[in-house]
PDB file of C-alpha atoms in Angstrom:
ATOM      1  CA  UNK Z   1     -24.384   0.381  17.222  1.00 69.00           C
ATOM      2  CA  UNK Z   2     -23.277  -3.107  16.037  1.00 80.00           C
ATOM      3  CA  UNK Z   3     -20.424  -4.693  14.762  1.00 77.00           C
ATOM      4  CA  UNK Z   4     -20.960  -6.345  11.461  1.00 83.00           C
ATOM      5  CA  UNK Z   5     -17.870  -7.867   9.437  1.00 84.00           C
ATOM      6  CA  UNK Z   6     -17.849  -9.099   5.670  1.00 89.00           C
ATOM      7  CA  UNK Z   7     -15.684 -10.686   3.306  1.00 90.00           C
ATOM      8  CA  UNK Z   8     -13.654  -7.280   2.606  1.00 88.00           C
ATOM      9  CA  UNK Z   9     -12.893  -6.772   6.102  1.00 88.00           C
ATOM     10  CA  UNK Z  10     -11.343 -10.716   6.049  1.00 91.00           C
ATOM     11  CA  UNK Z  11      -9.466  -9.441   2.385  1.00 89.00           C
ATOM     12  CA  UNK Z  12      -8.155  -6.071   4.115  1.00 88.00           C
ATOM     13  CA  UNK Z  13      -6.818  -8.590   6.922  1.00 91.00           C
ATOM     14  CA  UNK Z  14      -4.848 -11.140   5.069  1.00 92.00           C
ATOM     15  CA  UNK Z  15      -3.518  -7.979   2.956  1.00 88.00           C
ATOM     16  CA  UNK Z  16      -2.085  -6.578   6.440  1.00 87.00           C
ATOM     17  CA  UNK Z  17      -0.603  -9.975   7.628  1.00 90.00           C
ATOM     18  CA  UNK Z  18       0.436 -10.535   4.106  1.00 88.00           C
ATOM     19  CA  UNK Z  19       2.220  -6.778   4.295  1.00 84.00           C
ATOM     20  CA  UNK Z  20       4.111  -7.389   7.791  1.00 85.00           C
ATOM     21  CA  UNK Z  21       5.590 -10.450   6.611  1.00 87.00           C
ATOM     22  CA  UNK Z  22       6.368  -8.878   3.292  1.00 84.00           C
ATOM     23  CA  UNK Z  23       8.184  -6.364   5.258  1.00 82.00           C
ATOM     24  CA  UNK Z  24       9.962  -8.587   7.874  1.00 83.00           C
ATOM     25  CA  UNK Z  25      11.241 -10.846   5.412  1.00 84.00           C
ATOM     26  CA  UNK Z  26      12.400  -7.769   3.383  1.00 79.00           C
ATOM     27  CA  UNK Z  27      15.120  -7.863   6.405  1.00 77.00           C
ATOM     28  CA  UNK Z  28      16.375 -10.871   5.463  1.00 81.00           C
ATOM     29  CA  UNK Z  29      16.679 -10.719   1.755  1.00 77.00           C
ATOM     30  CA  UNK Z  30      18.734 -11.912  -0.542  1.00 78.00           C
ATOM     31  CA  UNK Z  31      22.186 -10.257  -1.704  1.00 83.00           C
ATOM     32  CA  UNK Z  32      20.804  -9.205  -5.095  1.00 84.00           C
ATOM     33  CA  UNK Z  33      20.245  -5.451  -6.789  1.00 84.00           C
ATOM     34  CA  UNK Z  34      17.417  -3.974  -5.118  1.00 80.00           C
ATOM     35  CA  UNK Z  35      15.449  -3.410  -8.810  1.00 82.00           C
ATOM     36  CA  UNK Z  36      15.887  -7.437  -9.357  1.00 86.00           C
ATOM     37  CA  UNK Z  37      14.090  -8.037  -6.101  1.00 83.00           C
ATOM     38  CA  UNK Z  38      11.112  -5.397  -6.925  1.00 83.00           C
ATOM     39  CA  UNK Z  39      11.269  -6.888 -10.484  1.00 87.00           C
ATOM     40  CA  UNK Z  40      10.387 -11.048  -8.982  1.00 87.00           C
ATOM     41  CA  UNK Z  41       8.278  -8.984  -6.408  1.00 84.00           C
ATOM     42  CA  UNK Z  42       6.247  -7.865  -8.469  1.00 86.00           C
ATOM     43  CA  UNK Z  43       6.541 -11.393 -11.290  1.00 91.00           C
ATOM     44  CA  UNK Z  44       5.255 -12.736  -8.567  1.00 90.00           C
ATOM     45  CA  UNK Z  45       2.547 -10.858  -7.393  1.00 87.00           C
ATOM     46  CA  UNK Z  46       1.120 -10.753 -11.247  1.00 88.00           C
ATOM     47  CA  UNK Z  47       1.046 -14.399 -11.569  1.00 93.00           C
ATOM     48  CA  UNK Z  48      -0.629 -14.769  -8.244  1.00 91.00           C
ATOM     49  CA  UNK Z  49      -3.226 -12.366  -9.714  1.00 88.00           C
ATOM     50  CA  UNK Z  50      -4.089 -13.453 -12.892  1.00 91.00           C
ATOM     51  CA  UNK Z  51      -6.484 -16.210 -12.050  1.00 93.00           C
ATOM     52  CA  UNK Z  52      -8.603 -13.563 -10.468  1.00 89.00           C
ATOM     53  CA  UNK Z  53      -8.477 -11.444 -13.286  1.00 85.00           C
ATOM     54  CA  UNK Z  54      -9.431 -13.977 -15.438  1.00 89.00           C
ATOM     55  CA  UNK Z  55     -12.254 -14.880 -12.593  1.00 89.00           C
ATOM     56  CA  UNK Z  56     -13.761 -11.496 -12.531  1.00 86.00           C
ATOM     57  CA  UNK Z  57     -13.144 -10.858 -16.805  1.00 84.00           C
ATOM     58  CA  UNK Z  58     -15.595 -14.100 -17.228  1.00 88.00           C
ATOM     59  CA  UNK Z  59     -17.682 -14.254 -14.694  1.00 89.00           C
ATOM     60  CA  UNK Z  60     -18.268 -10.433 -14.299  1.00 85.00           C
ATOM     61  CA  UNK Z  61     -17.412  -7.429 -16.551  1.00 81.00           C
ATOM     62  CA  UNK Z  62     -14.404  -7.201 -18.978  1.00 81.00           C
ATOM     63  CA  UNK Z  63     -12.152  -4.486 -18.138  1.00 81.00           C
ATOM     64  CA  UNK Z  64     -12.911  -2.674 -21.023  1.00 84.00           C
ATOM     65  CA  UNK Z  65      -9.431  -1.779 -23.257  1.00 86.00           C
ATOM     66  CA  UNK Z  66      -9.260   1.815 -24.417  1.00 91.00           C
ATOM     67  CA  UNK Z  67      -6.620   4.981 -23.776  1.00 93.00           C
ATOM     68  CA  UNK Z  68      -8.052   5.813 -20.201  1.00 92.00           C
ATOM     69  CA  UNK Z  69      -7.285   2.053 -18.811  1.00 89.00           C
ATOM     70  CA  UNK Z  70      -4.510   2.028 -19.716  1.00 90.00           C
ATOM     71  CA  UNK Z  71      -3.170   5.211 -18.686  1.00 91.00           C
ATOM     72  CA  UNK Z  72      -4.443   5.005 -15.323  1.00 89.00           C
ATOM     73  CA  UNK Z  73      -3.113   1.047 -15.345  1.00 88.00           C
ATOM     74  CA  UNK Z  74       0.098   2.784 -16.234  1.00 88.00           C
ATOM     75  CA  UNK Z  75      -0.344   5.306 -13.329  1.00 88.00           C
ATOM     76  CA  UNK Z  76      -0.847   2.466 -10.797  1.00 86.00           C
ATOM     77  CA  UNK Z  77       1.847   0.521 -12.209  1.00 86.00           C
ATOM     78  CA  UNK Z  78       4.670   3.258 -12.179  1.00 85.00           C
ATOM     79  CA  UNK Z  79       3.848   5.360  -8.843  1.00 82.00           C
ATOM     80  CA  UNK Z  80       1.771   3.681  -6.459  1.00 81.00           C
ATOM     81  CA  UNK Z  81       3.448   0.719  -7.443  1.00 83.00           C
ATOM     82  CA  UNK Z  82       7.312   0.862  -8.509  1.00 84.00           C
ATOM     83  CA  UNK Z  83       8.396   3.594  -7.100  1.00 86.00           C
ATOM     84  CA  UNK Z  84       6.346   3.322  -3.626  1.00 85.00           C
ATOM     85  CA  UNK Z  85       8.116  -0.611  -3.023  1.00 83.00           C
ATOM     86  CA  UNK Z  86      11.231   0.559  -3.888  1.00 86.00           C
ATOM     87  CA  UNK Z  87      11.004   3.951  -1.411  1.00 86.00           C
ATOM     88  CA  UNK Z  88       9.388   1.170   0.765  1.00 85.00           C
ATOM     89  CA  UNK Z  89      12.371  -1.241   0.750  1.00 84.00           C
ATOM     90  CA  UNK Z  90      15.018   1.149   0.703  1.00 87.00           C
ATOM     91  CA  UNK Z  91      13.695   2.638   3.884  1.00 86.00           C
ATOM     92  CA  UNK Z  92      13.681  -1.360   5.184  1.00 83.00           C
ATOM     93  CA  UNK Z  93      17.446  -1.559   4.536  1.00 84.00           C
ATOM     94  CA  UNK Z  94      18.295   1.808   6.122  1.00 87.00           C
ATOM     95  CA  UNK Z  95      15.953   2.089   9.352  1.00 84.00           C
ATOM     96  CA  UNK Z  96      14.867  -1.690   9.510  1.00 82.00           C
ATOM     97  CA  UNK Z  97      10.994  -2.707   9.089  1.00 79.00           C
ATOM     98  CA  UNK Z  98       9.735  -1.933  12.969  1.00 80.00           C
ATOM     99  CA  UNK Z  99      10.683   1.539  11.892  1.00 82.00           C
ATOM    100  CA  UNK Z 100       9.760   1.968   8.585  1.00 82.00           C
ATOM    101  CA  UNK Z 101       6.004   0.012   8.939  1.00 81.00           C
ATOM    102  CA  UNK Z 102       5.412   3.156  10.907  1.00 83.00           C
ATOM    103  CA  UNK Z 103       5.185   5.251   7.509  1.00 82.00           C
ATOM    104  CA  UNK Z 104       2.342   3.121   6.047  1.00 82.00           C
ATOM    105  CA  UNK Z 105       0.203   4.892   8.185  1.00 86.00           C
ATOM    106  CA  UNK Z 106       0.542   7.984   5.664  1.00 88.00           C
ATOM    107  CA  UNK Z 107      -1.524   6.479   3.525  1.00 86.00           C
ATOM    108  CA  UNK Z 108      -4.522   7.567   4.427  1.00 88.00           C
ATOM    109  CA  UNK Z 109      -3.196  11.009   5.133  1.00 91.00           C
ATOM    110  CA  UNK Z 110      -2.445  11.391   1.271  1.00 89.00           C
ATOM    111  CA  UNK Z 111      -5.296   9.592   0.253  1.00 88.00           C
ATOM    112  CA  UNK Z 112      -7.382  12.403   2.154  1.00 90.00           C
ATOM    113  CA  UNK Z 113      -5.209  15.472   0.986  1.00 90.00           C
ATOM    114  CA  UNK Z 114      -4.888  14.068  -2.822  1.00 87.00           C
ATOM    115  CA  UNK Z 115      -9.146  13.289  -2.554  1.00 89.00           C
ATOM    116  CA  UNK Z 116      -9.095  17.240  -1.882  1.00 92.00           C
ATOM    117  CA  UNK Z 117      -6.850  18.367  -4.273  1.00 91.00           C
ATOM    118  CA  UNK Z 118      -8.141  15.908  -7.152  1.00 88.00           C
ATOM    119  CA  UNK Z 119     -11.637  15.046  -6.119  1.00 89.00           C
ATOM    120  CA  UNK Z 120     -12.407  18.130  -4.690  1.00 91.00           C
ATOM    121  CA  UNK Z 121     -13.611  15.820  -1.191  1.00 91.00           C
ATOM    122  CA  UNK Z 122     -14.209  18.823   1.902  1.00 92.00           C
ATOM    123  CA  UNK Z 123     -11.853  19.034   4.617  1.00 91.00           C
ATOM    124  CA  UNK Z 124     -13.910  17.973   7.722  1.00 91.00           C
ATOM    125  CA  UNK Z 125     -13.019  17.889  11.395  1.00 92.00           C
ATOM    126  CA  UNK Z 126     -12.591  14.345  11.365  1.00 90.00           C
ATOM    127  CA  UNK Z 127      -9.965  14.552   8.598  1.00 91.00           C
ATOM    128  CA  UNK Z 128      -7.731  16.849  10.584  1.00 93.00           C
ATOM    129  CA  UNK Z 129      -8.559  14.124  13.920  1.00 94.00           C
ATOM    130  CA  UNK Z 130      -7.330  11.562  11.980  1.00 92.00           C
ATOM    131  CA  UNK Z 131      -4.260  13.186  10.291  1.00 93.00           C
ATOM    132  CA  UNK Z 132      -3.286  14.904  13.418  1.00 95.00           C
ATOM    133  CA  UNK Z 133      -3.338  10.719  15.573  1.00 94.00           C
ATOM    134  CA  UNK Z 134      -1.413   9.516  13.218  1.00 92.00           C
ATOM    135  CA  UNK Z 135       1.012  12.191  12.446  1.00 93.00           C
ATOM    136  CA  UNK Z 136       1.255  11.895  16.532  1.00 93.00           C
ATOM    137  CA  UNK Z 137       1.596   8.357  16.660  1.00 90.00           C
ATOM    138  CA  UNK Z 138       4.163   8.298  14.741  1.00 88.00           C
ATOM    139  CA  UNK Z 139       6.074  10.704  16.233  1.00 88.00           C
ATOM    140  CA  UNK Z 140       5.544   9.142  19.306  1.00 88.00           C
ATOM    141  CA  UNK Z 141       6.752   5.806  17.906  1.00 83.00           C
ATOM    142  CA  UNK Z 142       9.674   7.223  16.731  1.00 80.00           C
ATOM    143  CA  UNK Z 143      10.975   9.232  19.148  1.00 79.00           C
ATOM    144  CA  UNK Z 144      10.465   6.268  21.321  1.00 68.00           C
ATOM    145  CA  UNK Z 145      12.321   4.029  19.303  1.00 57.00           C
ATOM    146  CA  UNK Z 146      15.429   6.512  18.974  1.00 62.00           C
ATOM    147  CA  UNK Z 147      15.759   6.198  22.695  1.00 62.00           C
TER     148      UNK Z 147
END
């Protein structure tokens, strides 16, 4: 078996770095409401995505514009999105962000339960291996860092 890397995995790594200094610097923000921070957060991130979009609308395929798009744009926007950075940085401010970078790990716990409920994916060993490390993990973490 080899080890073979690719531009993704390089992506998935600045997104990480990107996310633990996101979350650090949450720590240290600035004394405004929390919805006005979310709100530049996410100015922010838009602008710093646009050139791509434009990138990948020219030099690729359009996203094509009908009622589907933008419902599931709307979706992403509201749940994953909104509400998930505020939870996120609400959680920063109570518990701090050693403690609270912990819960990120969920995500692929509810991406595999929601693929089963929505996509119909099959449970398989391997699911309930990884759910049951992390769910461990971070009860480990935790309980250590209550000590």
């Amino acid at each position: 078996m080899t080890l073979s890397l690719n531009i993704g995995d390089l992506l998935i790594f600045i997104a990480v770095v990107g996310y633990a200094v996101y979350s650090v610097l949450l720590q240290k923000r600035p004394a405004i409401h929390p919805l006005s921070l979310l709100s530049v957060t996410f100015i922010m991130g838009t602008c710093m995505l646009f050139p791509f979009y434009c990138w990948e609308h020219l030099a690729w395929q359009p996203m094509p514009l009908n009622r589907i798009t933008f419902f599931a744009v709307g979706y992403v926007a509201i749940f994953p999105s909104i509400i998930a950075y505020f939870c996120f940085n609400r959680g920063v401010e109570l518990i701090g962000a050693n403690r609270a970078g912990l819960f990120i790990h969920l995500m692929p716990v509810f991406g595999s339960l929601l693929a089963m409920i929505f996509l119909g994916e099959t449970f398989r060993l391997f699911h309930g291996i990884g759910i049951a490390l992390i769910l461990t993990g971070i009860g480990l973490a935790t309980k250590t860092a209550q000590r």
